[in-house]
PDB file of C-alpha atoms in Angstrom:
ATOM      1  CA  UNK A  17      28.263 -10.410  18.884  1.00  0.00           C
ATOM      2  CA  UNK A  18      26.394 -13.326  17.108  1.00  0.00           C
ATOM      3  CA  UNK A  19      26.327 -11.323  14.046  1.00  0.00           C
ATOM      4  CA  UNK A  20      29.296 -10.575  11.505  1.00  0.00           C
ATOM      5  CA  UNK A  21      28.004  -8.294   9.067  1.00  0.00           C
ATOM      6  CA  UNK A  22      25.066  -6.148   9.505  1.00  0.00           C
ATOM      7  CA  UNK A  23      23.055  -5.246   5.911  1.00  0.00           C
ATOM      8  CA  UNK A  24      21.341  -1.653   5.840  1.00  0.00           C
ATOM      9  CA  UNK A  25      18.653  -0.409   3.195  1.00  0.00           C
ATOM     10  CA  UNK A  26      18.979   2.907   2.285  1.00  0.00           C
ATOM     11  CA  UNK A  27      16.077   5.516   1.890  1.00  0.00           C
ATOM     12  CA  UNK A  28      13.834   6.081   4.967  1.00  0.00           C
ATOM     13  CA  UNK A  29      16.797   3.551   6.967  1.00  0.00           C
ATOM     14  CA  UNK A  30      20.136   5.242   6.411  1.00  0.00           C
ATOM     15  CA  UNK A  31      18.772   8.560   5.055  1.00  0.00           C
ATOM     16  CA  UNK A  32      15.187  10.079   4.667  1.00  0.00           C
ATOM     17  CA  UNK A  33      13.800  13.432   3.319  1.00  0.00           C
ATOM     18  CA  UNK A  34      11.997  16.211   5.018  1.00  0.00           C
ATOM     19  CA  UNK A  35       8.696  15.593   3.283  1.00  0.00           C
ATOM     20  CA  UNK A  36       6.282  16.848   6.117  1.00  0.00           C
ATOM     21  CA  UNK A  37       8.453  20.038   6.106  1.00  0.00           C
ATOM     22  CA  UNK A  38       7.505  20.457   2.522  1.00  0.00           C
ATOM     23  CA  UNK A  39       4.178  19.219   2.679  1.00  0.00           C
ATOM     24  CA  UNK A  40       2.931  21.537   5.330  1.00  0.00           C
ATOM     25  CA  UNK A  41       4.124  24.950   3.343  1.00  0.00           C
ATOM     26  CA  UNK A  42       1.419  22.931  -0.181  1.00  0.00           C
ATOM     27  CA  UNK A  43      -0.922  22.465   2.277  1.00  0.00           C
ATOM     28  CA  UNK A  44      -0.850  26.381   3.566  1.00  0.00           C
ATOM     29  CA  UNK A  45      -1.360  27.014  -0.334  1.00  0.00           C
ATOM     30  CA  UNK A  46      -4.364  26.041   0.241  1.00  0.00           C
ATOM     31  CA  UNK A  47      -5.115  27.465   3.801  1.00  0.00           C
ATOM     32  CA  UNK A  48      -4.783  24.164   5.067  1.00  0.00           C
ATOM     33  CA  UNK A  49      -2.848  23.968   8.530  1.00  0.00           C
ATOM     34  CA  UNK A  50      -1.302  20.432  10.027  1.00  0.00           C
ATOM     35  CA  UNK A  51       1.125  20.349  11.965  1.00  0.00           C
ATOM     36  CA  UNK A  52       5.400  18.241  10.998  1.00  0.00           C
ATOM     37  CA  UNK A  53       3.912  15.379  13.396  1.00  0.00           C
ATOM     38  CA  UNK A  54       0.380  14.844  11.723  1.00  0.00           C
ATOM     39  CA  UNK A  55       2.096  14.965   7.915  1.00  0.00           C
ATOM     40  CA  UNK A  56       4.079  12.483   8.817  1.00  0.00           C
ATOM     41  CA  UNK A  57       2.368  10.001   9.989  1.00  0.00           C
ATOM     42  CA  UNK A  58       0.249  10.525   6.907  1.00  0.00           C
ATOM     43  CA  UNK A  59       3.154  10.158   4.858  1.00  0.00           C
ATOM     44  CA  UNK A  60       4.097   6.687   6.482  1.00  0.00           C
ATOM     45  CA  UNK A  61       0.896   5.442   6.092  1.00  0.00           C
ATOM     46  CA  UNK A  62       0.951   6.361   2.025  1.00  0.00           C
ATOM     47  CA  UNK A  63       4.294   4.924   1.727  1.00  0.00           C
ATOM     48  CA  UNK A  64       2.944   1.493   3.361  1.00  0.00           C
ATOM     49  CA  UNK A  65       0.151   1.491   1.399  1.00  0.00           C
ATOM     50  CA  UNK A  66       2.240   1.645  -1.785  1.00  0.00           C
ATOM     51  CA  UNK A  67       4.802  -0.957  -0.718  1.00  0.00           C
ATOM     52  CA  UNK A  68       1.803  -3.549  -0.180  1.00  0.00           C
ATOM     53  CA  UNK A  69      -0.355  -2.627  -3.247  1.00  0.00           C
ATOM     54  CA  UNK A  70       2.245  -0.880  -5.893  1.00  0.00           C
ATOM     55  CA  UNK A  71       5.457  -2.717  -5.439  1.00  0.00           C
ATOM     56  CA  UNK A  72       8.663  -1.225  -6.619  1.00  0.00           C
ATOM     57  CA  UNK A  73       6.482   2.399  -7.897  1.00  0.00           C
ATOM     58  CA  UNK A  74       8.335   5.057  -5.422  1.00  0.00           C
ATOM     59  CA  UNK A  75      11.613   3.799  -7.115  1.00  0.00           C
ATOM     60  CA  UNK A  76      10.589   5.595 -10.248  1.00  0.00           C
ATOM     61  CA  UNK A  77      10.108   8.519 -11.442  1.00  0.00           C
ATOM     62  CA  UNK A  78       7.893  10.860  -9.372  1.00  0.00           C
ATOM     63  CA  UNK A  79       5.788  11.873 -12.182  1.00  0.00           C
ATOM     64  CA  UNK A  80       4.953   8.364 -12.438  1.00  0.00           C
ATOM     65  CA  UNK A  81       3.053   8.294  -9.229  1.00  0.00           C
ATOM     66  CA  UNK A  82       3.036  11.685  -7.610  1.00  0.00           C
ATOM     67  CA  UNK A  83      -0.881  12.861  -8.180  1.00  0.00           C
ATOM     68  CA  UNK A  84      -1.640   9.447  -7.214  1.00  0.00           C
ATOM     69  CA  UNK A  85       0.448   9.546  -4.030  1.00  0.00           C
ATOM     70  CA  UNK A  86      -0.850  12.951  -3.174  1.00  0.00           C
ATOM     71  CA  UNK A  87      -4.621  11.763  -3.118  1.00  0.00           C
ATOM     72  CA  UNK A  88      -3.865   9.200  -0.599  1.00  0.00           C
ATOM     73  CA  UNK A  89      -1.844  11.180   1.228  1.00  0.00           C
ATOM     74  CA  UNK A  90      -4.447  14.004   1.161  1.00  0.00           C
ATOM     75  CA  UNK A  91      -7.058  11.050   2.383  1.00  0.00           C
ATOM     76  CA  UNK A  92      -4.885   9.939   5.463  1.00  0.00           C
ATOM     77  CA  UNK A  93      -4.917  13.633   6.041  1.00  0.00           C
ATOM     78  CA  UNK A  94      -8.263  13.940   5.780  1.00  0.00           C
ATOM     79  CA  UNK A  95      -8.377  16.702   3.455  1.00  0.00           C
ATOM     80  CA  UNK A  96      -9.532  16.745  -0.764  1.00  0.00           C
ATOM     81  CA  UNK A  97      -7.573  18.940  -2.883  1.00  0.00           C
ATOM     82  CA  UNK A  98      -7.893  19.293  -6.793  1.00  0.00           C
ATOM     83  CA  UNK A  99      -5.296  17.171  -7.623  1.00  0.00           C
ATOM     84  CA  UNK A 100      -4.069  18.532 -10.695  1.00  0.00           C
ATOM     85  CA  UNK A 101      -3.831  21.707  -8.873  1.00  0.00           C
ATOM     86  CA  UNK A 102      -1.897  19.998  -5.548  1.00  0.00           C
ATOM     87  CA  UNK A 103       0.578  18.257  -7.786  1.00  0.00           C
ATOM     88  CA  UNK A 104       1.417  21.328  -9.613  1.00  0.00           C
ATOM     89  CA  UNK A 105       1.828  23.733  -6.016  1.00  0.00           C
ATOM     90  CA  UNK A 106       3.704  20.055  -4.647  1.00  0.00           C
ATOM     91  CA  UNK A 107       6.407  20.413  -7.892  1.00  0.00           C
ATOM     92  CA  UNK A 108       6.729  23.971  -7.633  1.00  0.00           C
ATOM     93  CA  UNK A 109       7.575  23.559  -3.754  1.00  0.00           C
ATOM     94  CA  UNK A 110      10.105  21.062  -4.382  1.00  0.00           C
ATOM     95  CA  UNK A 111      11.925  22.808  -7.249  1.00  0.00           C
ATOM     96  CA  UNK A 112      12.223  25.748  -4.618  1.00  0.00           C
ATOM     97  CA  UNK A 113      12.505  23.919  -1.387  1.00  0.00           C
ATOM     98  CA  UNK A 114      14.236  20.484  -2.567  1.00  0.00           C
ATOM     99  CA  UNK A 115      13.855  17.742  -1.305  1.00  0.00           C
ATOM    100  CA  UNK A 116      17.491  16.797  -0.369  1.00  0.00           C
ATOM    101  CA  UNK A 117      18.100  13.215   1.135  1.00  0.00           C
ATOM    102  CA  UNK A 118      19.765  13.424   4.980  1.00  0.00           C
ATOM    103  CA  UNK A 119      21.112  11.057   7.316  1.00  0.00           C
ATOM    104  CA  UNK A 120      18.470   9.718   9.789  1.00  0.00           C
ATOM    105  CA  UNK A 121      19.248  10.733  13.091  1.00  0.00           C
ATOM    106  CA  UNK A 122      21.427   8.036  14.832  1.00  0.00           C
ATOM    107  CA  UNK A 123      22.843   6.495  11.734  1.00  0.00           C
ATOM    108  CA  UNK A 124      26.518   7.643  11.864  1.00  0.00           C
ATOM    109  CA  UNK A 125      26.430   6.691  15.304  1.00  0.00           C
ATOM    110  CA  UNK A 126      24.936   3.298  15.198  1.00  0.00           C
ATOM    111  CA  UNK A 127      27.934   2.751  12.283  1.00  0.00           C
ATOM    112  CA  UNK A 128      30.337   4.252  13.725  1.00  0.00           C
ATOM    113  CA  UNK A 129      30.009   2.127  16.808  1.00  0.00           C
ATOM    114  CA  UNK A 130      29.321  -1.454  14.735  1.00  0.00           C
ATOM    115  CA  UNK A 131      32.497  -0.773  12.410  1.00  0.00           C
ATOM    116  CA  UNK A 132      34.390  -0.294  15.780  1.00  0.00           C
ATOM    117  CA  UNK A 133      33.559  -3.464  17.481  1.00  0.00           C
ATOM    118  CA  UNK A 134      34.844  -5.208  14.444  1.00  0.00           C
ATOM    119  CA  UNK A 135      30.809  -5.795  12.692  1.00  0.00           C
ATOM    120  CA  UNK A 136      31.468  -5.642   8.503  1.00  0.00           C
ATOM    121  CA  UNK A 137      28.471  -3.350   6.767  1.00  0.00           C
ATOM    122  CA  UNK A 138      26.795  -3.519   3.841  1.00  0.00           C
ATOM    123  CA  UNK A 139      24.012  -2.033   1.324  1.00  0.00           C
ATOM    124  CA  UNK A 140      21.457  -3.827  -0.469  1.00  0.00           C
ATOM    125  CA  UNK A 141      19.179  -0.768  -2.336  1.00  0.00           C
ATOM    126  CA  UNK A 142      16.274  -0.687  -4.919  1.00  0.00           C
ATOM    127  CA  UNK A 143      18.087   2.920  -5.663  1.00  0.00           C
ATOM    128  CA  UNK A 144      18.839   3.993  -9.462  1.00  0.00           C
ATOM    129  CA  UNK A 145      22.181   5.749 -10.447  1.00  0.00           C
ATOM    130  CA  UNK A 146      22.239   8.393  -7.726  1.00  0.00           C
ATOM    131  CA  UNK A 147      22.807   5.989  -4.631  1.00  0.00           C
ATOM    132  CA  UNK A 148      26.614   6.743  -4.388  1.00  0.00           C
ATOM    133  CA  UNK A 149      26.555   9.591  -4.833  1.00  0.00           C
ATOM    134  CA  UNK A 150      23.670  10.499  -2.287  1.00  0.00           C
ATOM    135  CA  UNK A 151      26.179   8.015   0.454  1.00  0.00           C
ATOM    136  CA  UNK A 152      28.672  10.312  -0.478  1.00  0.00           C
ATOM    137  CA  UNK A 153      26.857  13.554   0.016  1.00  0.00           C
ATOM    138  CA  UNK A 154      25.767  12.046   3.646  1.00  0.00           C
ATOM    139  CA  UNK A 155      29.367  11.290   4.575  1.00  0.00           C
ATOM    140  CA  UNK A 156      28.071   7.184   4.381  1.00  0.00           C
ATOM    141  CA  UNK A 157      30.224   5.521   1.628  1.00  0.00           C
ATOM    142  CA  UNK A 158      33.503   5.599   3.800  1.00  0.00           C
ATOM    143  CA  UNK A 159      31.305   3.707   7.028  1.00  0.00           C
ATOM    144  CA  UNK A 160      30.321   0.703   4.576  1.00  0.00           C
ATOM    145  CA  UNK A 161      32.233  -2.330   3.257  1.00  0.00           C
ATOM    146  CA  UNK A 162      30.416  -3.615   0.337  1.00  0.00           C
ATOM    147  CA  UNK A 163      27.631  -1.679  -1.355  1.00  0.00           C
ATOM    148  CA  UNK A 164      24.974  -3.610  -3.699  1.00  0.00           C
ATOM    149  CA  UNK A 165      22.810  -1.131  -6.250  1.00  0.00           C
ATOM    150  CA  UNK A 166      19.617  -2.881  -8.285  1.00  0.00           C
ATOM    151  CA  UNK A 167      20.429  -0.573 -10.668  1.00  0.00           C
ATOM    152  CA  UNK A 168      23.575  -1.560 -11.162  1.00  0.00           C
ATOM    153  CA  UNK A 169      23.150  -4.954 -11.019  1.00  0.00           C
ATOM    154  CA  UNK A 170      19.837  -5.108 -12.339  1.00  0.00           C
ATOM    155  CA  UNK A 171      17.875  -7.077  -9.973  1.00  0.00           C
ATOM    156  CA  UNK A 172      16.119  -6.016  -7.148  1.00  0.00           C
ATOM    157  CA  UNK A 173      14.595  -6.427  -3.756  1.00  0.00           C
ATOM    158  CA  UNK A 174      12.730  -8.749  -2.514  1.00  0.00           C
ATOM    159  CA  UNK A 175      14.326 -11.321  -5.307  1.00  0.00           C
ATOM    160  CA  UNK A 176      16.370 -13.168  -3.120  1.00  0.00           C
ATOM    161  CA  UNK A 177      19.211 -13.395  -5.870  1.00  0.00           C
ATOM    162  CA  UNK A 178      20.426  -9.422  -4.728  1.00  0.00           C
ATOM    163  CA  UNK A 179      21.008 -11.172  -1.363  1.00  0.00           C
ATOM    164  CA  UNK A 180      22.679 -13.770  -1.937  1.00  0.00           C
ATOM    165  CA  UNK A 181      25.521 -11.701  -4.186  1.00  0.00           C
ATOM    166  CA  UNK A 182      25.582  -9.566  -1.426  1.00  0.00           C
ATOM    167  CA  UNK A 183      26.774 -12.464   0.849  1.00  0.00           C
ATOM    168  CA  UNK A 184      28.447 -13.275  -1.648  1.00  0.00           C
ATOM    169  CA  UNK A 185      30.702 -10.504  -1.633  1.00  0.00           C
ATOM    170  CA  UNK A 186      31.168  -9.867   1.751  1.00  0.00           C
ATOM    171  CA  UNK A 187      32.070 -13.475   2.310  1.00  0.00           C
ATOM    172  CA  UNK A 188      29.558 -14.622   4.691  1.00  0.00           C
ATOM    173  CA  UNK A 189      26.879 -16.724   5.577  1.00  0.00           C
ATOM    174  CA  UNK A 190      23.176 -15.911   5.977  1.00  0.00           C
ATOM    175  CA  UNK A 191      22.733 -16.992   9.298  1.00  0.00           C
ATOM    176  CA  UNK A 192      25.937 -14.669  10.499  1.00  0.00           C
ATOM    177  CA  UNK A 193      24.287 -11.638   8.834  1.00  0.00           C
ATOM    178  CA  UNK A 194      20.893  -9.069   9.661  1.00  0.00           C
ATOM    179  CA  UNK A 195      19.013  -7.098   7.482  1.00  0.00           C
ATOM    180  CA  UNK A 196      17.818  -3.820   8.837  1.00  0.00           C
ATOM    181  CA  UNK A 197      14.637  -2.393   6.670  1.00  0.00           C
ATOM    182  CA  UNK A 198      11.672  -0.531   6.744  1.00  0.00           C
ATOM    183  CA  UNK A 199      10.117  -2.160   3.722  1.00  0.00           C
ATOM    184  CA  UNK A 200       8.007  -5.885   4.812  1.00  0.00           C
ATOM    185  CA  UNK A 201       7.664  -6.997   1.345  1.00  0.00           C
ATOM    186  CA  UNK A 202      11.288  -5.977  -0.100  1.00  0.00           C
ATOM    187  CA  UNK A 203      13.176  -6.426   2.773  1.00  0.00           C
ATOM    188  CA  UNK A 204      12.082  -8.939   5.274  1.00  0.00           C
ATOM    189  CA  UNK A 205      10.389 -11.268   2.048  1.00  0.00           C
ATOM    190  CA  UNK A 206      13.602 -10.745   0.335  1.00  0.00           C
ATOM    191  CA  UNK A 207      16.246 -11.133   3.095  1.00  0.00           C
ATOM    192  CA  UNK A 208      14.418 -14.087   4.608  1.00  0.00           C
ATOM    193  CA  UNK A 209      14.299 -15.857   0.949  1.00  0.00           C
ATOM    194  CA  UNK A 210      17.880 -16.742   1.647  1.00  0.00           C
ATOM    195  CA  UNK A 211      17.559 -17.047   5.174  1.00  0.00           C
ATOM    196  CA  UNK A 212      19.219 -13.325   6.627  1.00  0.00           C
ATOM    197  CA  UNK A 213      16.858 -12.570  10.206  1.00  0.00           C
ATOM    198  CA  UNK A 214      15.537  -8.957   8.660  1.00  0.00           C
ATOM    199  CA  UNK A 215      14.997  -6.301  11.608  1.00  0.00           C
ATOM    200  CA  UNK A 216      12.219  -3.880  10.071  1.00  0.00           C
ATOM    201  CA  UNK A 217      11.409  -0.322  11.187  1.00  0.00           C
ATOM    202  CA  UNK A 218       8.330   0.273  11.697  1.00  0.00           C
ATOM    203  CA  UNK A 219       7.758   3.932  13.967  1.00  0.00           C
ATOM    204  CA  UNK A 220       4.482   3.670  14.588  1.00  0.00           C
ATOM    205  CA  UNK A 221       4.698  -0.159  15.663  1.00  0.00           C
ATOM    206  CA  UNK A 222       1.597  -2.032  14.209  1.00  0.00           C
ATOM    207  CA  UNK A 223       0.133   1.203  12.625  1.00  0.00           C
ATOM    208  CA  UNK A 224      -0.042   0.360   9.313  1.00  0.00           C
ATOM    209  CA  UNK A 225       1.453  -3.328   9.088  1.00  0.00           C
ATOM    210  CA  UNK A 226      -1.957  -4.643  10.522  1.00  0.00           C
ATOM    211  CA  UNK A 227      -1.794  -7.333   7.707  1.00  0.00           C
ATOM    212  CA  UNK A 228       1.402  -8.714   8.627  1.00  0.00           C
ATOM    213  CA  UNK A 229       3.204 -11.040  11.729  1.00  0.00           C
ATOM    214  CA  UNK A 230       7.145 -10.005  11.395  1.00  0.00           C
ATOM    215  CA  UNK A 231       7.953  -9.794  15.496  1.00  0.00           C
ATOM    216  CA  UNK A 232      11.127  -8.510  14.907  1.00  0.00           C
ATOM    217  CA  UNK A 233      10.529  -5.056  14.536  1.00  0.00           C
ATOM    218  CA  UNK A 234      11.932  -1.387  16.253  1.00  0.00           C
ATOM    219  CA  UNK A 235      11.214   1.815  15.993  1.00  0.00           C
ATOM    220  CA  UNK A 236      14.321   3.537  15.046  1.00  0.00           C
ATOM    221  CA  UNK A 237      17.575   2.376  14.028  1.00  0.00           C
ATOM    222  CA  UNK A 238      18.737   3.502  17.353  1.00  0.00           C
ATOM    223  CA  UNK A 239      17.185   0.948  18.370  1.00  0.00           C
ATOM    224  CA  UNK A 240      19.275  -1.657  16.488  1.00  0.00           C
ATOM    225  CA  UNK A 241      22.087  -1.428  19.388  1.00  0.00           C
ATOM    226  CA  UNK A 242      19.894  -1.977  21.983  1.00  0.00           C
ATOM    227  CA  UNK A 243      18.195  -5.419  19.943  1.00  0.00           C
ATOM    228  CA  UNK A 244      21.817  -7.201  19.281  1.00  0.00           C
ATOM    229  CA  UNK A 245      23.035  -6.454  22.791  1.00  0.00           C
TER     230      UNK A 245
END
């Protein structure tokens, strides 16, 4: 394999949340009926709108952002809501329903089946104090070799320096390493700053990364087996 170590990001990569699921029980609130599929493509396109205008934003708090997020969301939806009222039915849904993080489907497998052909794994996360513990909760921590936090070493993606520690640690070059992300402007900008090829998921291929030229793109991370073989 012409890689050694494969890097991972973490939320909507590794693990992702069941937003539509949550989204679609608000939206009944208000007699509003979509169906899992429709939400969430709506949520993807929210989520790429915020990673190209509002860098670094969904790593905070949600009460930070959340009304905000909601009215775009509600506009790829094509629905208007009174926000205050949305984000208030939205909170009370997730303090019932949670919003729990959970392995995206093919992960274990796709580590699993690197670690045993010899490929070292890695982290590199914009996450605050909870990453381990969410790796840990999604039976994760034990598949990776070397796991690098922003929080806990206070810089973060796309500065190029979180990459380079990370090769650092794991004792390899950039050109024997991949980054796998779904985030253009943390991941690919930040992996490619120290020259690491980035692989970036994007579901819904060009839906929503019109702006942008990265070819080296899939649509799951099952798909990662299938582009290094």
């Amino acid at each position: 394999m012409k890689y050694r170590y494969i890097w991972f990001d973490l939320g909507m990569t590794l693990v992702e949340t069941p937003i539509e699921t949550l989204y679609r029980q608000v939206l009944k609130a208000f007699d509003i009926h979509r169906d899992a599929a429709e939400i969430r493509r709506a949520v993807y396109l929210t989520d790429k709108e915020f990673m190209r205008r509002y860098p670094h934003i969904l790593g905070t708090q949600p009460a930070h952002f959340m009304p905000w997020y909601l009215g775009i969301l509600n506009y790829n939806l094509g629905v208007r809501l009174d926000l205050e009222e949305n984000y208030r039915i939205f909170a009370d849904a997730q303090s019932r329903m949670g919003l729990k993080w959970r392995p995206v489907p093919g992960a274990h497998e796709l580590l699993r089946r690197l670690k045993g052909q010899g490929v070292g794994l890695g982290l590199i996360s914009n996450w605050d104090h909870t990453c381990r513990r969410v790796l840990a909760d999604n039976g994760l921590d034990a598949l990776l070799d070397v796991t690098v936090v922003s929080s806990e070493v206070g810089i973060e993606k796309p500065n190029p320096e979180i990459f380079r520690m990370a090769l650092e640690t794991a004792g390899v070059r950039a050109e024997e390493a991949m980054y796998v992300g779904d985030n253009y402007y943390d991941d690919v900008v930040g992996a490619g700053g120290v020259g690491i090829k980035c692989l970036l998921i994007a579901p819904y291929g060009r839906l929503g990364l019109e702006e942008i030229s990265h070819r080296a793109t899939i649509r799951s991370i099952e798909e990662v087996r299938d582009y290094l073989e």
